[in-house]
mmCIF file of C-alpha atoms (C1' of nucleotides) and ligand atoms in Angstrom:
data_model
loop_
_atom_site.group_PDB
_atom_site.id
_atom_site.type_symbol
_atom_site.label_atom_id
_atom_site.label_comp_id
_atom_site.label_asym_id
_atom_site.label_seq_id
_atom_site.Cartn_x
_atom_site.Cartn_y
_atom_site.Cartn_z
ATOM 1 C CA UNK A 1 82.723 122.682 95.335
ATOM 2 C CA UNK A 2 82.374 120.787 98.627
ATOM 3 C CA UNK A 3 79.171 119.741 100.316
ATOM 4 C CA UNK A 4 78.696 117.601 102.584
ATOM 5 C CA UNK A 5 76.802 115.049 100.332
ATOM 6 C CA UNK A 6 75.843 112.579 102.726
ATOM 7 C CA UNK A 7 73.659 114.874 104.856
ATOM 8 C CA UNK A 8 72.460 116.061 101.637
ATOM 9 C CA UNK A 9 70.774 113.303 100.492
ATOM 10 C CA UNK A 10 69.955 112.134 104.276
ATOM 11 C CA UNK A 11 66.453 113.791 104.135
ATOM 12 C CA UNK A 12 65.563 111.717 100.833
ATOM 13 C CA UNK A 13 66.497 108.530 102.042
ATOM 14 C CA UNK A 14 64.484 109.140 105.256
ATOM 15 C CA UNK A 15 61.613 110.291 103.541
ATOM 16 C CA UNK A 16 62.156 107.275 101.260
ATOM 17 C CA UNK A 17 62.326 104.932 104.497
ATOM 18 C CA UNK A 18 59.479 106.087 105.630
ATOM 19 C CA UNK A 19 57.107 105.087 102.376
ATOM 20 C CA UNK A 20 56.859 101.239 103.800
ATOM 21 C CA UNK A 21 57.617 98.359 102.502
ATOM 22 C CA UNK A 22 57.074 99.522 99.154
ATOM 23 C CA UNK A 23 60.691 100.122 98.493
ATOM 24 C CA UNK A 24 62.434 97.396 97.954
ATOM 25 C CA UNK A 25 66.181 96.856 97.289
ATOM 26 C CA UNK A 26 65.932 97.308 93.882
ATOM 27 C CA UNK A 27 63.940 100.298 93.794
ATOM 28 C CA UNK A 28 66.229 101.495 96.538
ATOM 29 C CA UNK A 29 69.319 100.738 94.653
ATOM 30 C CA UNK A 30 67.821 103.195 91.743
ATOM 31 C CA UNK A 31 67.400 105.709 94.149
ATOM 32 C CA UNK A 32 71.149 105.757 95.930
ATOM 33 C CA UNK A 33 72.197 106.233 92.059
ATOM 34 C CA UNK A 34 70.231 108.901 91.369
ATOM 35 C CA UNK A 35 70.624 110.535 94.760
ATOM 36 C CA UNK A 36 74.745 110.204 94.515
ATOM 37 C CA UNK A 37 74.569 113.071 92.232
ATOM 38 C CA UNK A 38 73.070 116.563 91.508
ATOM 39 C CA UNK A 39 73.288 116.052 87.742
ATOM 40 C CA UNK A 40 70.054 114.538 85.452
ATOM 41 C CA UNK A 41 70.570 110.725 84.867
ATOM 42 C CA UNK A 42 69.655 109.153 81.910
ATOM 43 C CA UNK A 43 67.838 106.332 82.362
ATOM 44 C CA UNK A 44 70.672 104.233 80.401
ATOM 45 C CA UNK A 45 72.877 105.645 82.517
ATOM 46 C CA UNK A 46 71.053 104.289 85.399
ATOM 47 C CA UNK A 47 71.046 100.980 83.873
ATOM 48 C CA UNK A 48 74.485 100.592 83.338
ATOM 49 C CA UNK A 49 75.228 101.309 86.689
ATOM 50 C CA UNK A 50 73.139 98.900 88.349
ATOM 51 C CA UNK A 51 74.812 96.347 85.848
ATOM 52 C CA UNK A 52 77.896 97.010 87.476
ATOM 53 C CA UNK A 53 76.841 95.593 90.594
ATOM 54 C CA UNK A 54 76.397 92.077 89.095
ATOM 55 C CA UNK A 55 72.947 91.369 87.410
ATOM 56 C CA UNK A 56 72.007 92.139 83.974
ATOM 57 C CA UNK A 57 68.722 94.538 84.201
ATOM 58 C CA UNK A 58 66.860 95.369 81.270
ATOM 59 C CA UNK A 59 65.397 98.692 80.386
ATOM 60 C CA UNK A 60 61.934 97.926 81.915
ATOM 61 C CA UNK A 61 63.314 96.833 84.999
ATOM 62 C CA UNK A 62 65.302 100.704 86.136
ATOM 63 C CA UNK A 63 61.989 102.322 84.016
ATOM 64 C CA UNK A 64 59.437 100.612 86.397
ATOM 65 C CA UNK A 65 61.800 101.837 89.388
ATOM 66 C CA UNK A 66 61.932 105.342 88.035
ATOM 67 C CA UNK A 67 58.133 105.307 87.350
ATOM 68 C CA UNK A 68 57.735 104.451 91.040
ATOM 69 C CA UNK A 69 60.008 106.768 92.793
ATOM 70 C CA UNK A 70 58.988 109.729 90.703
ATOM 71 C CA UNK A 71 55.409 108.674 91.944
ATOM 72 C CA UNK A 72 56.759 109.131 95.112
ATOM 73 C CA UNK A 73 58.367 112.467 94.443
ATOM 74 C CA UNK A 74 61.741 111.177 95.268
ATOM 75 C CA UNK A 75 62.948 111.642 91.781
ATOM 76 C CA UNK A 76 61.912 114.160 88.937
ATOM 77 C CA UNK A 77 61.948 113.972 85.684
ATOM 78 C CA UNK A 78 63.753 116.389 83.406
ATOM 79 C CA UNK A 79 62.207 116.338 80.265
ATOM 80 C CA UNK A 80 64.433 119.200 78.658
ATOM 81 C CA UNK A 81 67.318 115.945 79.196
ATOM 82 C CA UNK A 82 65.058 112.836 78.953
ATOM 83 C CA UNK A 83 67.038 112.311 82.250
ATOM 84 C CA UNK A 84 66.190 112.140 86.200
ATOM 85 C CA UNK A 85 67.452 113.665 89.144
ATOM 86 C CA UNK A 86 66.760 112.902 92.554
ATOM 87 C CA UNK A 87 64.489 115.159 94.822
ATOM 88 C CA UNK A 88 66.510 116.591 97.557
ATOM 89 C CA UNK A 89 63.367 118.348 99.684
ATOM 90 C CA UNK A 90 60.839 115.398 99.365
ATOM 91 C CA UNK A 91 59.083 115.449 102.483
ATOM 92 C CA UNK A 92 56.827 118.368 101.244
ATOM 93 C CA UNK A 93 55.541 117.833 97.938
ATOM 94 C CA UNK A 94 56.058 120.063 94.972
ATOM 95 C CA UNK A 95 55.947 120.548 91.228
ATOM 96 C CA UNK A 96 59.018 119.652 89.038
ATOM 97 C CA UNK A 97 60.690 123.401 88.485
ATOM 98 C CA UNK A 98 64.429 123.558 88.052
ATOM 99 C CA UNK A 99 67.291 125.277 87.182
ATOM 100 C CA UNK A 100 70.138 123.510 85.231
ATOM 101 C CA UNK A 101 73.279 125.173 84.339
ATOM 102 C CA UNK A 102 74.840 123.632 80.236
ATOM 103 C CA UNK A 103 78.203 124.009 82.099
ATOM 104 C CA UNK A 104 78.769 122.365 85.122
ATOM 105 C CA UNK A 105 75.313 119.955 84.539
ATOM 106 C CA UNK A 106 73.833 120.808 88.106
ATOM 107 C CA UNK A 107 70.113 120.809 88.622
ATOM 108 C CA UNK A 108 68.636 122.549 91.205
ATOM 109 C CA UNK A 109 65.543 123.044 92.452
ATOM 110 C CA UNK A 110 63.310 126.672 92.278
ATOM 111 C CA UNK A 111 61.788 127.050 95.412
ATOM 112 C CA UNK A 112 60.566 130.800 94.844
ATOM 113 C CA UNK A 113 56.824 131.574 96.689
ATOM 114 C CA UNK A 114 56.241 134.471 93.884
ATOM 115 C CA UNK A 115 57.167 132.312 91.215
ATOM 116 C CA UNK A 116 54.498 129.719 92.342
ATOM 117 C CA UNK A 117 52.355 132.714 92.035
ATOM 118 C CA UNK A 118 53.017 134.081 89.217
ATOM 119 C CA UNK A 119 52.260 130.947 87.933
ATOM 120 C CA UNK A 120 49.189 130.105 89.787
ATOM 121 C CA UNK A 121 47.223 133.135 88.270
ATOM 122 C CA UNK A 122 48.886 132.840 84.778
ATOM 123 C CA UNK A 123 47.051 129.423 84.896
ATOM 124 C CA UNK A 124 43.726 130.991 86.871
ATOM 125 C CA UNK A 125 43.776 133.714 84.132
ATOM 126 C CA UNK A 126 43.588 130.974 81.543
ATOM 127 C CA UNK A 127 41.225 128.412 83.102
ATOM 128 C CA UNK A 128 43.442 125.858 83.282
ATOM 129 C CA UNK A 129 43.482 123.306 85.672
ATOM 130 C CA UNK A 130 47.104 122.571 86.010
ATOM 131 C CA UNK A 131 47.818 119.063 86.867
ATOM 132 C CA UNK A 132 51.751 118.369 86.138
ATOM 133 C CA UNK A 133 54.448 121.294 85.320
ATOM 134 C CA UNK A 134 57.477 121.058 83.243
ATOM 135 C CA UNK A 135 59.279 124.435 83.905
ATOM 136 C CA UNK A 136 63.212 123.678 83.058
ATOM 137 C CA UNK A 137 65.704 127.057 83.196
ATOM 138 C CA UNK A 138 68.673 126.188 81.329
ATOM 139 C CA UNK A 139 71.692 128.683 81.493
ATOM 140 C CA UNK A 140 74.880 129.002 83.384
ATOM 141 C CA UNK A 141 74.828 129.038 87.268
ATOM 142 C CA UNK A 142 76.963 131.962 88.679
ATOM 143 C CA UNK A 143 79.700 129.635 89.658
ATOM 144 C CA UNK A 144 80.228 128.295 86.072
ATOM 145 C CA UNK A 145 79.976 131.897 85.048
ATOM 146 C CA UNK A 146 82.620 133.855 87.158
ATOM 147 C CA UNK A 147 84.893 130.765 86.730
ATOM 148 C CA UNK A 148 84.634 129.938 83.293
ATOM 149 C CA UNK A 149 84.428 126.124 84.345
ATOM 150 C CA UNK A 150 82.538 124.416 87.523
ATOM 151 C CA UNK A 151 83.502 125.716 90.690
ATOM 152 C CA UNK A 152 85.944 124.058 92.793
ATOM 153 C CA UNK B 1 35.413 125.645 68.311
ATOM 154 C CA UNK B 2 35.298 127.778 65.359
ATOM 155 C CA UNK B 3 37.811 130.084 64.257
ATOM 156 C CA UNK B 4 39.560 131.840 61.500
ATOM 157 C CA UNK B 5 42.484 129.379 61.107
ATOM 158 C CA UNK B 6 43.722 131.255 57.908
ATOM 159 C CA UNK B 7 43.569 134.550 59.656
ATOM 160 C CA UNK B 8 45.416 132.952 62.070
ATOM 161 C CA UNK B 9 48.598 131.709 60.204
ATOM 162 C CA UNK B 10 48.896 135.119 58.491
ATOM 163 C CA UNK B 11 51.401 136.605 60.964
ATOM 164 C CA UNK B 12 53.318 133.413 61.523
ATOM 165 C CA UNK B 13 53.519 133.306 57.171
ATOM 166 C CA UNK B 14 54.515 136.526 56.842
ATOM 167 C CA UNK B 15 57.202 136.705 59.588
ATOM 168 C CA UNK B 16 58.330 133.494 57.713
ATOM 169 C CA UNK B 17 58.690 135.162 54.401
ATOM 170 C CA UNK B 18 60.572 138.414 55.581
ATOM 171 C CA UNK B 19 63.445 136.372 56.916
ATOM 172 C CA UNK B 20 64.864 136.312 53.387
ATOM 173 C CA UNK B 21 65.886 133.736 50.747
ATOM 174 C CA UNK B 22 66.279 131.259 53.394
ATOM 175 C CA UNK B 23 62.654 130.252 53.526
ATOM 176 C CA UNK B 24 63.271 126.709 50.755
ATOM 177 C CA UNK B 25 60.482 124.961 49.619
ATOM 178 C CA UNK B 26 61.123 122.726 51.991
ATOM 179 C CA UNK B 27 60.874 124.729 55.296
ATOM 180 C CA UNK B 28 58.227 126.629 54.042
ATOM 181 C CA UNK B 29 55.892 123.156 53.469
ATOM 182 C CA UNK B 30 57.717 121.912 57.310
ATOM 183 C CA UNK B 31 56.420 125.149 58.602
ATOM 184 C CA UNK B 32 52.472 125.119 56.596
ATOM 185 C CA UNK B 33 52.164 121.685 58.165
ATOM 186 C CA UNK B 34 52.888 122.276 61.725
ATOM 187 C CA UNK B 35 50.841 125.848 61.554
ATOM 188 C CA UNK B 36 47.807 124.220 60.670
ATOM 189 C CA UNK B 37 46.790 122.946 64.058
ATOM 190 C CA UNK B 38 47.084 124.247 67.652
ATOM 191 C CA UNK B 39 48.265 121.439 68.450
ATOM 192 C CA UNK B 40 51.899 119.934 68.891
ATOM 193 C CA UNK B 41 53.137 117.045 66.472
ATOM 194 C CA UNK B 42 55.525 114.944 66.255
ATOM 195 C CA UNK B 43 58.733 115.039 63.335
ATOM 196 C CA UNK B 44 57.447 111.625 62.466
ATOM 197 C CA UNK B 45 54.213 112.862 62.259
ATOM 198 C CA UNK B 46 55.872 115.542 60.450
ATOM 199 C CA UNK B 47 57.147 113.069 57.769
ATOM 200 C CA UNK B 48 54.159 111.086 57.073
ATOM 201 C CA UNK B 49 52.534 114.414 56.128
ATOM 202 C CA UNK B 50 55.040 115.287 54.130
ATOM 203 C CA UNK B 51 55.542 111.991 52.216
ATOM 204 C CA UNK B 52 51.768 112.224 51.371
ATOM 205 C CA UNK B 53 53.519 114.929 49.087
ATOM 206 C CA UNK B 54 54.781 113.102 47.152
ATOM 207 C CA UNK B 55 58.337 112.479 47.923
ATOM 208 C CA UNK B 56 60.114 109.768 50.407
ATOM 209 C CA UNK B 57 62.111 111.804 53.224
ATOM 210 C CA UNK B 58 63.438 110.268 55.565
ATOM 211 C CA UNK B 59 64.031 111.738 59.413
ATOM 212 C CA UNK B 60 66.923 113.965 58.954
ATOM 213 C CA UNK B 61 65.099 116.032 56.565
ATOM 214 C CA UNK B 62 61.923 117.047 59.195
ATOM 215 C CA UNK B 63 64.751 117.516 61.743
ATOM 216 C CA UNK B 64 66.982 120.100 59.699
ATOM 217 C CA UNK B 65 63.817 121.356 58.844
ATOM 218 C CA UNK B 66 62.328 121.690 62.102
ATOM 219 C CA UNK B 67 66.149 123.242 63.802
ATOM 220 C CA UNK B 68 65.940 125.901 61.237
ATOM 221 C CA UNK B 69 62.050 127.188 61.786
ATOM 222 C CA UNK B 70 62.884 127.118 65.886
ATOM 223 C CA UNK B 71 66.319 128.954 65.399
ATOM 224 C CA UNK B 72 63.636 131.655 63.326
ATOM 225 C CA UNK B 73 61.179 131.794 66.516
ATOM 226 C CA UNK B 74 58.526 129.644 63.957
ATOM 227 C CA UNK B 75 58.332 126.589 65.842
ATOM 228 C CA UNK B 76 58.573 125.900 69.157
ATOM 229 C CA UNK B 77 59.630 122.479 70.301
ATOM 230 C CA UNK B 78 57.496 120.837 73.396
ATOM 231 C CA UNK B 79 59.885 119.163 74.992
ATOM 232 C CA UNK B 80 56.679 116.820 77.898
ATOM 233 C CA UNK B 81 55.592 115.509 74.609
ATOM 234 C CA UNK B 82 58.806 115.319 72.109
ATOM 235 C CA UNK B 83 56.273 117.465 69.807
ATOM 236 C CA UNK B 84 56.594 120.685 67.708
ATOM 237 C CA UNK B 85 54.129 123.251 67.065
ATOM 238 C CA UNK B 86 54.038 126.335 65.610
ATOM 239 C CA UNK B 87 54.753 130.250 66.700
ATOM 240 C CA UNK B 88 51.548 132.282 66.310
ATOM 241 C CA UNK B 89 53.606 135.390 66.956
ATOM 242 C CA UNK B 90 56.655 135.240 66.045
ATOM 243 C CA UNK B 91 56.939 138.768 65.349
ATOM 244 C CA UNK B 92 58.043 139.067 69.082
ATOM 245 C CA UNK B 93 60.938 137.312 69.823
ATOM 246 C CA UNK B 94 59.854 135.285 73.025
ATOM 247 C CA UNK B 95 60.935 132.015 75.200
ATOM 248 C CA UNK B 96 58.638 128.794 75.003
ATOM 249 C CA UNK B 97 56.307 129.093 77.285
ATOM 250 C CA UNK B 98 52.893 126.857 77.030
ATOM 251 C CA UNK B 99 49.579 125.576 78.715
ATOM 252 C CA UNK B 100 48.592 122.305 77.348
ATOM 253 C CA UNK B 101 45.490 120.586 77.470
ATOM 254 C CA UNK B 102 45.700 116.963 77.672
ATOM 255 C CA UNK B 103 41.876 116.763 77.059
ATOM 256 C CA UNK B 104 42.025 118.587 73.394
ATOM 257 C CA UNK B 105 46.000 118.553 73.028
ATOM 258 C CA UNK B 106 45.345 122.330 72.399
ATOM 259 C CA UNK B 107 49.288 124.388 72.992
ATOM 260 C CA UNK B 108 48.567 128.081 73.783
ATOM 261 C CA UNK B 109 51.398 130.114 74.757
ATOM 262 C CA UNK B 110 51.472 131.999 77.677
ATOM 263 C CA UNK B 111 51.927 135.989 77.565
ATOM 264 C CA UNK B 112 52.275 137.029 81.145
ATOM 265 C CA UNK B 113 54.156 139.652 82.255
ATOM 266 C CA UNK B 114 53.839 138.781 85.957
ATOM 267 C CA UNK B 115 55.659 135.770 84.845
ATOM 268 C CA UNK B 116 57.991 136.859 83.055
ATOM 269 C CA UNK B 117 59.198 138.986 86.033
ATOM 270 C CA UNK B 118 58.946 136.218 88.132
ATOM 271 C CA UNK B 119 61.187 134.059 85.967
ATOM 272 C CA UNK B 120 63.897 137.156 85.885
ATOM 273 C CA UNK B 121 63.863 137.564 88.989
ATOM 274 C CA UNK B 122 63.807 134.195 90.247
ATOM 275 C CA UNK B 123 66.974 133.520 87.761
ATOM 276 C CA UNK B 124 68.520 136.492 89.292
ATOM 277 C CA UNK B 125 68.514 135.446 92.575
ATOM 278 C CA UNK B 126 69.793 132.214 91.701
ATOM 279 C CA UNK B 127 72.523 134.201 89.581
ATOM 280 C CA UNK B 128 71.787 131.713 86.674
ATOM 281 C CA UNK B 129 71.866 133.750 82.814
ATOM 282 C CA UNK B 130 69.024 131.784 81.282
ATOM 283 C CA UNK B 131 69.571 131.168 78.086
ATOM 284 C CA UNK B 132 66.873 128.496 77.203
ATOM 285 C CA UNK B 133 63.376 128.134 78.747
ATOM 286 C CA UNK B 134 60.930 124.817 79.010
ATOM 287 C CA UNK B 135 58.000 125.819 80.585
ATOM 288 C CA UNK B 136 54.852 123.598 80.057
ATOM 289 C CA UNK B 137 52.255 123.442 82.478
ATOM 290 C CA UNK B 138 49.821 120.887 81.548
ATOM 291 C CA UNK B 139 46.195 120.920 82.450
ATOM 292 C CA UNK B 140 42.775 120.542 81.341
ATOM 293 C CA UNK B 141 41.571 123.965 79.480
ATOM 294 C CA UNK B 142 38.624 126.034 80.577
ATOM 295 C CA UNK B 143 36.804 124.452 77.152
ATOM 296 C CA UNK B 144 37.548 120.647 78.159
ATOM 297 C CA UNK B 145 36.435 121.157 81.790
ATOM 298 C CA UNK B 146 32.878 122.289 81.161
ATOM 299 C CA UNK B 147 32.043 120.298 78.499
ATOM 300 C CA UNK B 148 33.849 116.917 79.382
ATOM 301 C CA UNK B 149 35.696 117.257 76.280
ATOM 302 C CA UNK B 150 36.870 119.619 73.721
ATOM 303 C CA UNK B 151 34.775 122.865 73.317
ATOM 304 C CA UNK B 152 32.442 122.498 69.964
ATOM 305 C "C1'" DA C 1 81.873 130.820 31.276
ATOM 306 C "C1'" DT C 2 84.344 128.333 34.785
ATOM 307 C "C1'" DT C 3 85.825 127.724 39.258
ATOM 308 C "C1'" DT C 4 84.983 127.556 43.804
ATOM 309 C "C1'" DG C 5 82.855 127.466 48.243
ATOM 310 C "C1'" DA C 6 78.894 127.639 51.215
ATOM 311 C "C1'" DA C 7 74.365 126.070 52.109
ATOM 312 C "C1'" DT C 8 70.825 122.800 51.483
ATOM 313 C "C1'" DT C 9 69.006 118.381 50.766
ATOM 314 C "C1'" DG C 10 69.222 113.256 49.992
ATOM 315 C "C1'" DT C 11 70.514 108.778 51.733
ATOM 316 C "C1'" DT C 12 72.039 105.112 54.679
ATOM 317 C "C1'" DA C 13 72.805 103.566 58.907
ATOM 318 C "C1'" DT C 14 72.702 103.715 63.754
ATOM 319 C "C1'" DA C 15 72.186 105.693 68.363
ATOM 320 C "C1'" DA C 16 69.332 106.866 72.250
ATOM 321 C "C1'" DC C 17 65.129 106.636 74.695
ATOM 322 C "C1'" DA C 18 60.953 104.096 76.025
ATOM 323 C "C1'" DT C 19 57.284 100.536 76.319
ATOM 324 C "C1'" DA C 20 54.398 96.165 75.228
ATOM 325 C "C1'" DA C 21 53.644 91.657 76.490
ATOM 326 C "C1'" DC C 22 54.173 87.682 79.040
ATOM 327 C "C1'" DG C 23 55.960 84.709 82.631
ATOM 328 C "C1'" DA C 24 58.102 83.519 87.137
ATOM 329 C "C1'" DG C 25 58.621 84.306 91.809
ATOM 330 C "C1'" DA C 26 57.443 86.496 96.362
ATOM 331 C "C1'" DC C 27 54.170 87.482 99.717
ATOM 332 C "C1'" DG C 28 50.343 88.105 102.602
ATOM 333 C "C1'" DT C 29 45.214 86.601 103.264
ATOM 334 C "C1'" DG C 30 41.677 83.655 103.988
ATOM 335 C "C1'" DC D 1 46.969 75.340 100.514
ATOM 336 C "C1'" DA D 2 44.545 78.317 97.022
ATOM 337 C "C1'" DC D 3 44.163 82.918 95.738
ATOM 338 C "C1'" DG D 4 45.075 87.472 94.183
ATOM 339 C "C1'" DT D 5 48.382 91.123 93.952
ATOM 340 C "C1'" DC D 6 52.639 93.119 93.423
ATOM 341 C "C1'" DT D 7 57.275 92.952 91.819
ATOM 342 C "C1'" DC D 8 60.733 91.780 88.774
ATOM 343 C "C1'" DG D 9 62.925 89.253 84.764
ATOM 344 C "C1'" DT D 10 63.032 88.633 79.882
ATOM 345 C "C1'" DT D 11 62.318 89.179 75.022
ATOM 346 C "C1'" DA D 12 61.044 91.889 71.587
ATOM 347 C "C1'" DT D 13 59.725 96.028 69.535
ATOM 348 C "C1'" DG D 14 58.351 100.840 69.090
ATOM 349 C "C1'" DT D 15 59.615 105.735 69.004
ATOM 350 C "C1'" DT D 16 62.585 109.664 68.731
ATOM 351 C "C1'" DA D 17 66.904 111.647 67.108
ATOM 352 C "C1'" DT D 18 71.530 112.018 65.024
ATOM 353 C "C1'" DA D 19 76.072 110.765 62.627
ATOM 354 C "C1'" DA D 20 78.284 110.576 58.403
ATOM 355 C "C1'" DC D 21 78.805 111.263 53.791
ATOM 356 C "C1'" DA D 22 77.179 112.051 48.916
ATOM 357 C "C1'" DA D 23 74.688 114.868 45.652
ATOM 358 C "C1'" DT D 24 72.791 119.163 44.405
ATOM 359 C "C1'" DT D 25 72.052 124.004 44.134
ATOM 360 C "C1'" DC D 26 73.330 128.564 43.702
ATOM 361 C "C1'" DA D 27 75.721 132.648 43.796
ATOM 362 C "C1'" DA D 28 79.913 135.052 43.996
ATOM 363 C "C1'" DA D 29 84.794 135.696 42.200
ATOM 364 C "C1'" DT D 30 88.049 135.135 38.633
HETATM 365 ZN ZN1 ZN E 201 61.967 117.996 94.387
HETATM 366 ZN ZN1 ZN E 202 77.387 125.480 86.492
HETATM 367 ZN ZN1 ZN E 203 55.870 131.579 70.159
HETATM 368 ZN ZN1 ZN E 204 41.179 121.363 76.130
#
DNA sequence: ATTTGAATTGTTATAACATAACGAGACGTG
DNA sequence: CACGTCTCGTTATGTTATAACAATTCAAAT
């Protein structure tokens, strides 16, 4: 596979840019590392990245950063992983619902208007008043599947 | 809230006891503990309840425990809250689907079928084969919100 | 009955993930 | 400068989960 992965995260970095002074280096830092890939992080992993460029972070430091960009909506959290991945659409805001494929790693995101309202009556139906979603897919993405191994 | 709580295990027992010989001692007191709430717990809450029993286990026994009942459709494992709770239909083979309250903790699952053919078809167009599902949409329950906390 | 092999459970240790608590520095405001 | 707030560093600990191996059980097969 070949994208063109600097235009792909171009629209997160704006987006982040345009937050203010609220994101600093290091909280910027987090979120090139996150952003440089469309597989789920783990928060160690994270970690020992940043240590790579010199300093010697502790867990609290990349969790605080995390904690701050996902209440941005730059990053989401995948629970099914205990992992993060970056937001690639994060100018309009939107609940964490993903695909992931077990082969290839990828996550991406569902955008899918009758999914949102399939959902949104399921939860009208029950009374709920939904304030966070965790809706995680995991299965093999057609590439993995027709190549039996990620796609070039 | 008042409700038949015995009535209410029945299915989930009995589907339990028609898988066979398979159903130890041990599984079978894993599974009566995490039936007898709504509500999801964790293995280490698991553990404590079962060491009031009598004996000392230690974590890799509520986990064996615990992979066997959700590989049977018993238990289903929510992944927001690293917390296990219990199949009340497991006669059905289904994905793990759930509203949560974060009022009353209460874990219902979700029977939709508008969903469910939202899901397929969202995976379709995607041209993912799901094989797993975390969906947990987390909210406060029709109970919680007009009584400012859990229904009597 | 004894052997044998598979499945289950016990036990010890450790890995992986996450947060509490406190202090030091940066930074703008009055 | 004095103040409060926000950010980040640092140490320690809490929480969740698994690896690895030993002991036990139990039911076939000989
Ligand atoms: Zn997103
Ligand atoms: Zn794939
Ligand atoms: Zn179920
Ligand atoms: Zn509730």
């Amino acid at each position: 596979m070949s994208h063109d992965h600097a235009a792909c995260m171009a629209p997160s970095l704006k987006a982040a840019e345009n937050l203010g002074a609220k994101l600093t280096p290091l909280r910027r830092r987090v979120l090139e590392i996150v952003l440089a890939g469309h597989t789920p992080m783990g928060a160690y992993d994270v970690l020992a990245t940043l240590a790579r460029d010199g300093g010697k972070p502790a867990p609290p430091t990349v969790y605080r950063a995390l904690d701050f960009l996902q209440a941005q909506g730059l990053v989401h959290r995948i629970d099914s992983r205990n992992a993060f991945v970056a937001c690639f659409a994060p100018e309009r805001s939107h609940q964490s619902r993903f695909f992931l494929c077990r082969a290839c790693g990828r996550a991406s995101e569902i955008e899918d208007a009758a999914l949102d309202a399939a959902l949104a009556a399921a939860a009208k139906r029950a009374g709920l008043t939904v304030e966070r979603e965790t809706i995680e897919i995991t299965g093999v993405c057609a590439e993995c599947a027709s190549s039996h191994g990620p796609a070039a």
